[in-house]
mmCIF file of C-alpha atoms in Angstrom:
data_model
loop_
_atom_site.group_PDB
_atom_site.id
_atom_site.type_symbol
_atom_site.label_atom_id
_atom_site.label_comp_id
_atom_site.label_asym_id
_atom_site.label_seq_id
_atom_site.Cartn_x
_atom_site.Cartn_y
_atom_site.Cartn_z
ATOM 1 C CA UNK B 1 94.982 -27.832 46.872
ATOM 2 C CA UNK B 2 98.728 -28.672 46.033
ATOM 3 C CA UNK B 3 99.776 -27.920 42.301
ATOM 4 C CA UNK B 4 102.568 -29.408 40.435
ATOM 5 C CA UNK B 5 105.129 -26.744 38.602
ATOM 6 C CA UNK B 6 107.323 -27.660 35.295
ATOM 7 C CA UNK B 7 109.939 -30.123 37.655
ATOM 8 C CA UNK B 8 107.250 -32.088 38.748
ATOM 9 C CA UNK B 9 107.615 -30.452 42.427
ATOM 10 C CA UNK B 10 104.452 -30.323 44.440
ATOM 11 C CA UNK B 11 103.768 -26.566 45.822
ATOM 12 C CA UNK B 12 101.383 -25.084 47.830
ATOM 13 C CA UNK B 13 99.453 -21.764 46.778
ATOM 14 C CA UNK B 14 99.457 -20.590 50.302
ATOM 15 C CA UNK B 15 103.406 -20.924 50.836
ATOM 16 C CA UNK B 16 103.891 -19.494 47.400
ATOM 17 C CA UNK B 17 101.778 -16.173 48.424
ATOM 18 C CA UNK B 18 104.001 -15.956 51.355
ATOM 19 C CA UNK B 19 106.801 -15.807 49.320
ATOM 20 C CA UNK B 20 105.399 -13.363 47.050
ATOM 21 C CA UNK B 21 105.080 -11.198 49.871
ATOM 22 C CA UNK B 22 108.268 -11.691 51.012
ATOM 23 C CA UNK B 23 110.084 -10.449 47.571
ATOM 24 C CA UNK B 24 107.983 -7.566 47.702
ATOM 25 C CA UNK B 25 108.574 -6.391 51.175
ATOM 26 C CA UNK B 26 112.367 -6.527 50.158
ATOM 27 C CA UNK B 27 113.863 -2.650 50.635
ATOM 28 C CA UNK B 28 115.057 -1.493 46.998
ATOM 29 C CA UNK B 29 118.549 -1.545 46.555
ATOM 30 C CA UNK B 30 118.732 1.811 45.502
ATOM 31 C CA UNK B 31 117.521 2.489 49.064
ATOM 32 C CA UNK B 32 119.387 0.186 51.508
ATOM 33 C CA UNK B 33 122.199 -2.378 51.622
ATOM 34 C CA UNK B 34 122.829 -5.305 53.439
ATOM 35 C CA UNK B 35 126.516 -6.147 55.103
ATOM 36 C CA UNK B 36 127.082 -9.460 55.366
ATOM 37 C CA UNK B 37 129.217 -9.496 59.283
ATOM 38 C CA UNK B 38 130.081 -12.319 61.742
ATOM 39 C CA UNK B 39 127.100 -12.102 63.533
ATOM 40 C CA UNK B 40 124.596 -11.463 60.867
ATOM 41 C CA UNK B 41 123.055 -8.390 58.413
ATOM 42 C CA UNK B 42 123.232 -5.063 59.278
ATOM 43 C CA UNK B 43 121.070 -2.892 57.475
ATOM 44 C CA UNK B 44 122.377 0.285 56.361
ATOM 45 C CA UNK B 45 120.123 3.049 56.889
ATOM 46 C CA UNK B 46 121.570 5.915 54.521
ATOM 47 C CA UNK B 47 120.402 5.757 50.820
ATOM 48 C CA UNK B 48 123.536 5.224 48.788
ATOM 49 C CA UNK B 49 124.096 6.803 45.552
ATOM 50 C CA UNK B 50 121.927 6.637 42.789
ATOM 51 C CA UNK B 51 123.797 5.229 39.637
ATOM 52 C CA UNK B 52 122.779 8.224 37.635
ATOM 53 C CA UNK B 53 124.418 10.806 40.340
ATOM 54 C CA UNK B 54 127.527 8.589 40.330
ATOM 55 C CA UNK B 55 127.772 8.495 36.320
ATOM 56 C CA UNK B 56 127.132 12.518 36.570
ATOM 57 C CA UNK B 57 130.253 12.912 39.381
ATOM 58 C CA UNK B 58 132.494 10.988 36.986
ATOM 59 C CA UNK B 59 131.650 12.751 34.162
ATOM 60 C CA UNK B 60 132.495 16.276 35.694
ATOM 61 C CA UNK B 61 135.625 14.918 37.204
ATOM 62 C CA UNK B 62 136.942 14.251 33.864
ATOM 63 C CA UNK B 63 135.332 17.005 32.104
ATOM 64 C CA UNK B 64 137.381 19.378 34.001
ATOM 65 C CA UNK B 65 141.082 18.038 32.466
ATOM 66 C CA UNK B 66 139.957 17.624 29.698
ATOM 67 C CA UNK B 67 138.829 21.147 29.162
ATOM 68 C CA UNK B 68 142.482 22.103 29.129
ATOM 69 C CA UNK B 69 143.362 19.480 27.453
ATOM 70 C CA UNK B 70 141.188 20.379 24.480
ATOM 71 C CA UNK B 71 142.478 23.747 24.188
ATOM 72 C CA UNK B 72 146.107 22.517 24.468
ATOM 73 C CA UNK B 73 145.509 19.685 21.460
ATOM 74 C CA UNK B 74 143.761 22.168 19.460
ATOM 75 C CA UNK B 75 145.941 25.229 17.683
ATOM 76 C CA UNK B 76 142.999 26.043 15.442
ATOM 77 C CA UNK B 77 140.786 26.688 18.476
ATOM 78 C CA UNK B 78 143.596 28.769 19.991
ATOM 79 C CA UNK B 79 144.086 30.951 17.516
ATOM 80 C CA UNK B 80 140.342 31.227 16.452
ATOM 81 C CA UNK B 81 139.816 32.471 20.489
ATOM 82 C CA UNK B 82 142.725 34.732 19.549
ATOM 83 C CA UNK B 83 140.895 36.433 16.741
ATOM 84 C CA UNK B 84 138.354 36.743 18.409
ATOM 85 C CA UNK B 85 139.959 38.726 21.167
ATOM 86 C CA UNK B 86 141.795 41.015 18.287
ATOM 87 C CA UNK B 87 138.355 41.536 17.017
ATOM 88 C CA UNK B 88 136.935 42.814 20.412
ATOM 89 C CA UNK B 89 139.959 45.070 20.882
ATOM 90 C CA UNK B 90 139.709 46.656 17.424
ATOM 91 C CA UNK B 91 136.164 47.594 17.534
ATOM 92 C CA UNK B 92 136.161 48.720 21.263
ATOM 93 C CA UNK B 93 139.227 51.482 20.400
ATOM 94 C CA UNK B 94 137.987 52.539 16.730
ATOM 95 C CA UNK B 95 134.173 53.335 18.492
ATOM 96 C CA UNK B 96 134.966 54.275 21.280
ATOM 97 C CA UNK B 97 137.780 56.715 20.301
ATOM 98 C CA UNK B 98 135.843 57.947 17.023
ATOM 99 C CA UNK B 99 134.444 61.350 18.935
ATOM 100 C CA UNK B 100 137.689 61.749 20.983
ATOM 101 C CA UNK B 101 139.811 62.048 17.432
ATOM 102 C CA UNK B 102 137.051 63.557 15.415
ATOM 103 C CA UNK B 103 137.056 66.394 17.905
ATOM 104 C CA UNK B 104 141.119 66.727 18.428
ATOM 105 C CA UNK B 105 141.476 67.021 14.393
ATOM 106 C CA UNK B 106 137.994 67.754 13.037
ATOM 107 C CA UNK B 107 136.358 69.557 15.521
ATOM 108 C CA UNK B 108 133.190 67.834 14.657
ATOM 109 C CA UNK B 109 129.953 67.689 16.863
ATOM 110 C CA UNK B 110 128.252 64.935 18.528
ATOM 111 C CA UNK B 111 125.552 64.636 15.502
ATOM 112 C CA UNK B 112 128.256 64.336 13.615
ATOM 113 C CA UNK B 113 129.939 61.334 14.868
ATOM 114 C CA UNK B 114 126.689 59.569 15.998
ATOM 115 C CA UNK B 115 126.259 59.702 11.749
ATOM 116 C CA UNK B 116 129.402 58.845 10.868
ATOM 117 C CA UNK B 117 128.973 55.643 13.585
ATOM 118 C CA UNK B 118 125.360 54.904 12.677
ATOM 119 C CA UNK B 119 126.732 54.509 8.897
ATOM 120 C CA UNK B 120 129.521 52.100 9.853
ATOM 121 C CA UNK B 121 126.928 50.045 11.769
ATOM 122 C CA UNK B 122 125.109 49.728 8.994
ATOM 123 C CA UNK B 123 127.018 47.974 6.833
ATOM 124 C CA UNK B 124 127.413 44.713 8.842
ATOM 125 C CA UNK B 125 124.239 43.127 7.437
ATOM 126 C CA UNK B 126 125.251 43.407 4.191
ATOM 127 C CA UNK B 127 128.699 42.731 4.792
ATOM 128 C CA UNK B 128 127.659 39.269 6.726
ATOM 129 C CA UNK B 129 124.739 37.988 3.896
ATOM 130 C CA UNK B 130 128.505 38.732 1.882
ATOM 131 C CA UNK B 131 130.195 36.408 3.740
ATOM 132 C CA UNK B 132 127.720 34.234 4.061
ATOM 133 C CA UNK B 133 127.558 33.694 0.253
ATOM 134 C CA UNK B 134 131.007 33.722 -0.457
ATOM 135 C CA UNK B 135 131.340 30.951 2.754
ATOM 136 C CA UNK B 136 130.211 28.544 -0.319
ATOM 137 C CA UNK B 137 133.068 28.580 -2.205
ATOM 138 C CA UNK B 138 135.929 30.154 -0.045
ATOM 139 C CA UNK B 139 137.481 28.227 2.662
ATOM 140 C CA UNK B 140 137.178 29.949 6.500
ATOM 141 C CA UNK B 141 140.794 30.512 6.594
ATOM 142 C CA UNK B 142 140.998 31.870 3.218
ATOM 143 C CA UNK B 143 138.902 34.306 3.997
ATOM 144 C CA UNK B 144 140.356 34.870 7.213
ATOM 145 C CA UNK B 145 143.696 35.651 5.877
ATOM 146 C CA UNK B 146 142.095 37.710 3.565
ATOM 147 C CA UNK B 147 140.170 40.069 6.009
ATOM 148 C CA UNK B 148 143.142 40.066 8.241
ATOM 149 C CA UNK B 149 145.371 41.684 5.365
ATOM 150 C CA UNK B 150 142.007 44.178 4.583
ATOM 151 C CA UNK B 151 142.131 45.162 8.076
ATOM 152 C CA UNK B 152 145.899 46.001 8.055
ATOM 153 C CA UNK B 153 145.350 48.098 5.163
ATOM 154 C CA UNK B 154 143.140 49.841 7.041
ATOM 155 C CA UNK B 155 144.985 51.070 9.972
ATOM 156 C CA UNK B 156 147.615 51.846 7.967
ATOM 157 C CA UNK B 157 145.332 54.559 5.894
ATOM 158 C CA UNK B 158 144.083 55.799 9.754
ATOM 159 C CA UNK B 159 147.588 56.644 10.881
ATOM 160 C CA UNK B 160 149.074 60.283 10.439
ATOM 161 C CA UNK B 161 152.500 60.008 8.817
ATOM 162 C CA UNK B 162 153.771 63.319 10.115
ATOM 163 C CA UNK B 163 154.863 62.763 13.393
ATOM 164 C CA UNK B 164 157.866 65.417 13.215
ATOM 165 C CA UNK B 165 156.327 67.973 10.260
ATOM 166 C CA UNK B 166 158.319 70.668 9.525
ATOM 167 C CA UNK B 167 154.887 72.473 8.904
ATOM 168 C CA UNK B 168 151.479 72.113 10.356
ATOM 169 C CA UNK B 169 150.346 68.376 9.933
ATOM 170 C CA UNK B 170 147.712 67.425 7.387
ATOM 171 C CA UNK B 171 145.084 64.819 8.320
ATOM 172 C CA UNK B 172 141.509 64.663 6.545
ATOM 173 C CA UNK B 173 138.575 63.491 7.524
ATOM 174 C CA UNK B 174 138.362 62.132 4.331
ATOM 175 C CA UNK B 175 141.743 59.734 5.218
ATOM 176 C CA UNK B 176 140.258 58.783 8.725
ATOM 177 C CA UNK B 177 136.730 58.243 7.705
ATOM 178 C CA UNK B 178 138.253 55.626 4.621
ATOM 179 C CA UNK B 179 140.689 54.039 7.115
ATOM 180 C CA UNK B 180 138.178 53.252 9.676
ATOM 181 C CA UNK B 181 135.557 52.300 7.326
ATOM 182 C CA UNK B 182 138.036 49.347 5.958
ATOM 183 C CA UNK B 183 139.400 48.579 8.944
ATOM 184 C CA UNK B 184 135.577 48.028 10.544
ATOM 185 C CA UNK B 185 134.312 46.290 7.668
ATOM 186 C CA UNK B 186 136.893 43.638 7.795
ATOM 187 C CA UNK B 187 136.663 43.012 11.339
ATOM 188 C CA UNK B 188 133.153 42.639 10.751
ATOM 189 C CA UNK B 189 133.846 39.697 8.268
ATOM 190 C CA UNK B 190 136.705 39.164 10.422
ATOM 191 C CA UNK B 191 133.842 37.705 13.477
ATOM 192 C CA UNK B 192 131.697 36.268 10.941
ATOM 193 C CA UNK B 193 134.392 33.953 9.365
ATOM 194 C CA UNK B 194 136.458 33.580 12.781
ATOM 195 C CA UNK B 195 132.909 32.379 14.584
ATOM 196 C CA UNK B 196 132.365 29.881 11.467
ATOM 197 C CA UNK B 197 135.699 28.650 12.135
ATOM 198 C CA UNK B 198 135.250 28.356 15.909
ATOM 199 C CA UNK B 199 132.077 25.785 15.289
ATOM 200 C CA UNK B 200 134.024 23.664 13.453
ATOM 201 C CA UNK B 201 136.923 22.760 15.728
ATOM 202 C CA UNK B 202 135.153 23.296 18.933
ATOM 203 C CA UNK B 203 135.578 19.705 20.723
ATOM 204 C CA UNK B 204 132.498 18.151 22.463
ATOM 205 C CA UNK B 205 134.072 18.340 25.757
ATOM 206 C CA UNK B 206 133.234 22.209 25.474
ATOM 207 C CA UNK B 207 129.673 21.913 24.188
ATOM 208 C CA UNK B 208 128.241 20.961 27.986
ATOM 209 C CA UNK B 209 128.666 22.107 31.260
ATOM 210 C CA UNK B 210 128.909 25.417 31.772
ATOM 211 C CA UNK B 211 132.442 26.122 31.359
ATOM 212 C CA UNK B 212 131.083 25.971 27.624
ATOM 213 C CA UNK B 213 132.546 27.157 24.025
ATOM 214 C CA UNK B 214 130.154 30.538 24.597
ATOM 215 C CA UNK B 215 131.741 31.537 28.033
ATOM 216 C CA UNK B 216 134.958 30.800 27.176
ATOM 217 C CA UNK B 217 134.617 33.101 23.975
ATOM 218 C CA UNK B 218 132.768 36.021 26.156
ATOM 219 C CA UNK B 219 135.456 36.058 28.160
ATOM 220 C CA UNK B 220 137.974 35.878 25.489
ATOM 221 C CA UNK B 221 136.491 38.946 24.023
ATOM 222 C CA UNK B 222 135.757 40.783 27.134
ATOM 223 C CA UNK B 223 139.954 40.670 28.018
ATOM 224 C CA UNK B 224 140.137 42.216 24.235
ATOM 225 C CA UNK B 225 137.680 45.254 25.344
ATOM 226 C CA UNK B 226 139.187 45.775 28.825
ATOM 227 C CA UNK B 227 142.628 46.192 26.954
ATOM 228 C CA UNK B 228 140.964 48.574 24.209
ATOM 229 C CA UNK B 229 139.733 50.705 27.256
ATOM 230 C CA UNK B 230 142.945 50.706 28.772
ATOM 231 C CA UNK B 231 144.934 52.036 25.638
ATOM 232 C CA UNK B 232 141.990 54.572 25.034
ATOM 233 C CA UNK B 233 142.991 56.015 28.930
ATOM 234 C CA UNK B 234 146.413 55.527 28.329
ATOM 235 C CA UNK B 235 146.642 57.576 25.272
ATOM 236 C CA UNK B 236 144.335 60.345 26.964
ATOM 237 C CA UNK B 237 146.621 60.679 29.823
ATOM 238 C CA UNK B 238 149.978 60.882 27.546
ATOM 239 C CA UNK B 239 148.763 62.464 24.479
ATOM 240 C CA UNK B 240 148.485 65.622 26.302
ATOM 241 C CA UNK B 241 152.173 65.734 27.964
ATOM 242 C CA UNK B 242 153.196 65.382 23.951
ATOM 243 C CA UNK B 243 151.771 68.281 22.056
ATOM 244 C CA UNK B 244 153.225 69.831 18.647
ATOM 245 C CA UNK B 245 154.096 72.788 18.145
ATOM 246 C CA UNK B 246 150.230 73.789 17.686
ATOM 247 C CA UNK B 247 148.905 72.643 19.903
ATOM 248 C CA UNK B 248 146.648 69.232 20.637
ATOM 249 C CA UNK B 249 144.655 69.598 17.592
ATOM 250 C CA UNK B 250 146.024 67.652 14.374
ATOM 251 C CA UNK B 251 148.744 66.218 16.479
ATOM 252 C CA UNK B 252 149.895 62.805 15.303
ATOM 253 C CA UNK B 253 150.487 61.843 18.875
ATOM 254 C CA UNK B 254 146.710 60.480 19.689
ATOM 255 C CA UNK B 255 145.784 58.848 16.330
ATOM 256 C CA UNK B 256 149.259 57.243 15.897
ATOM 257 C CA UNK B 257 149.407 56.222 19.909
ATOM 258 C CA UNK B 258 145.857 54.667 19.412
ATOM 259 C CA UNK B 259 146.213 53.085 16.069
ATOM 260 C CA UNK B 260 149.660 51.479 15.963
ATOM 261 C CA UNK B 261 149.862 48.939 18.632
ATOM 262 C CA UNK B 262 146.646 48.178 16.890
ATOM 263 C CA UNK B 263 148.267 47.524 13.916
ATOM 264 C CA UNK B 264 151.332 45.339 15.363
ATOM 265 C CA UNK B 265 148.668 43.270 16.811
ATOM 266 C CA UNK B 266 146.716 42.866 13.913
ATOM 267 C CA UNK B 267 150.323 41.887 12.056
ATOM 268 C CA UNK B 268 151.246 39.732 14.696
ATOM 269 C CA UNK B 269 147.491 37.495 14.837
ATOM 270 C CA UNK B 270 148.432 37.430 10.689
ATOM 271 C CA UNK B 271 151.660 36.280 10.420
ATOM 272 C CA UNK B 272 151.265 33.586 13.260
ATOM 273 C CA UNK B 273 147.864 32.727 10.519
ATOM 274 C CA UNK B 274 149.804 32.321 7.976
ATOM 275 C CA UNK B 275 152.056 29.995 9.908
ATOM 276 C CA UNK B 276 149.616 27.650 11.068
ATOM 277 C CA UNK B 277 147.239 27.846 7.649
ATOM 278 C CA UNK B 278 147.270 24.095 7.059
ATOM 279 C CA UNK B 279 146.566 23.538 10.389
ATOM 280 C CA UNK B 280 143.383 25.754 9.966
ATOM 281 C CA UNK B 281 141.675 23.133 7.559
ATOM 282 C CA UNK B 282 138.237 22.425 8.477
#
């Protein structure tokens, strides 16, 4: 039986099932090509590239450049990664050096600066539902700024101001314990409001892959700890060659060799803050 389609064209069933067959026999194109030569098609046998693989090459191709690119168009990033690192290095030398000065002026015990460090680690909670509450009406930089100038108050209490005494030097525990404790808490709001900050003028281009926003911080901080642990050996192996006149304990040497390049850093990361504070808008 011959049917008629829409043109009016006669077509048989039969040769129209052949066809069907035909279409369907076709390889996918996602699995073979055809190249058209002089004396016919050759098939190619190799499946070429899916679409989705090729879309996935170009995008790493370009994520790469523009990784760099990223951090070079974006001071605000740059200098919230450079917090970050300042952040990492002040923590690493005021923990990690607490029982090494405690014991050179204070002689205290090991129960005594496990206390002293337990209390200091308690206060970040508090001191980041703070920040999180004051985060409504303060601006990141603002407070920023702020807990940058907090922190250099700070060091400057730690630091022993009698570096040639006439007479044996004074330092209290009482001056150490309040310059640490101010200088801690303001690096702690010092993460919290550099971390905020960092969210905010991340660029998508560093929110994939992963050569990401969190590795490039971890890494960030982990060259701020490495250079804490080398001032902590440094000072150990020099302090000693520079006693006082009695002797290693209460000499200015350690706490001043630990505390004041700590304290030019933390003056340097503010004043270049306080250059670039309108760039730091969010």
């Amino acid at each position: 039986e011959i049917e008629r389609n829409g043109e009016g064209v006669e077509e048989d069933p039969a040769l129209q099932g052949e066809e069907d067959l035909r279409l369907l026999s076709t390889p996918s194109p996602s699995y073979g090509a055809m190249i058209k030569q002089e004396n016919g098609h050759v098939p190619i046998l190799e499946r070429l590239p899916s679409v989705e693989r090729q879309q996935s090459d170009e995008t790493w191709t370009d994520e790469k450049p523009s990784i760099v690119r990223a951090l070079l168009q974006r001071p605000a990033l740059l200098y919230a990664l450079l917090v970050y690192a300042l952040v990492e290095l002040v923590d690493e030398v005021l923990l990690s050096s607490t029982s090494y000065v405690t014991d050179a002026y204070f002689d205290w015990k090991i129960h005594q600066v496990g206390i002293f460090i337990g209390v200091l680690g308690a206060t970040v909670l508090p001191v980041n539902f703070v920040v999180g509450r004051l985060s409504a009406i303060c601006e990141d930089r603002t407070m920023l700024m702020v807990s940058l100038c907090a922190a250099t108050g700070g060091l400057l209490c730690i630091l022993s101001y009698n570096s040639f005494p006439p007479t044996r030097p004074y330092y209290s525990s009482f001056q150490f314990g309040t310059g640490a404790a101010i200088t801690f808490i303001s690096v702690a709001v010092m993460e919290g409001v550099d971390t905020s900050l960092m969210s905010k003028v991340i660029p998508a281009s560093l929110a994939m892959g992963t050569f990401n926003s969190g590795l490039l911080a971890t890494q960030v901080g982990t060259i701020g700890r490495v250079l804490g642990d080398l001032l902590i050996t440094g000072i150990g192996l020099w302090a000693p060659s520079h006693p006082t006149e009695f002797g290693m304990e209460g000499s200015p040497a350690i706490v001043d060799g630990l505390f004041v390049p700590l304290l030019l850093a933390n003056a340097v990361v503010l004043v270049i803050g306080l250059l670039m504070y309108k760039g730091l808008r969010t």
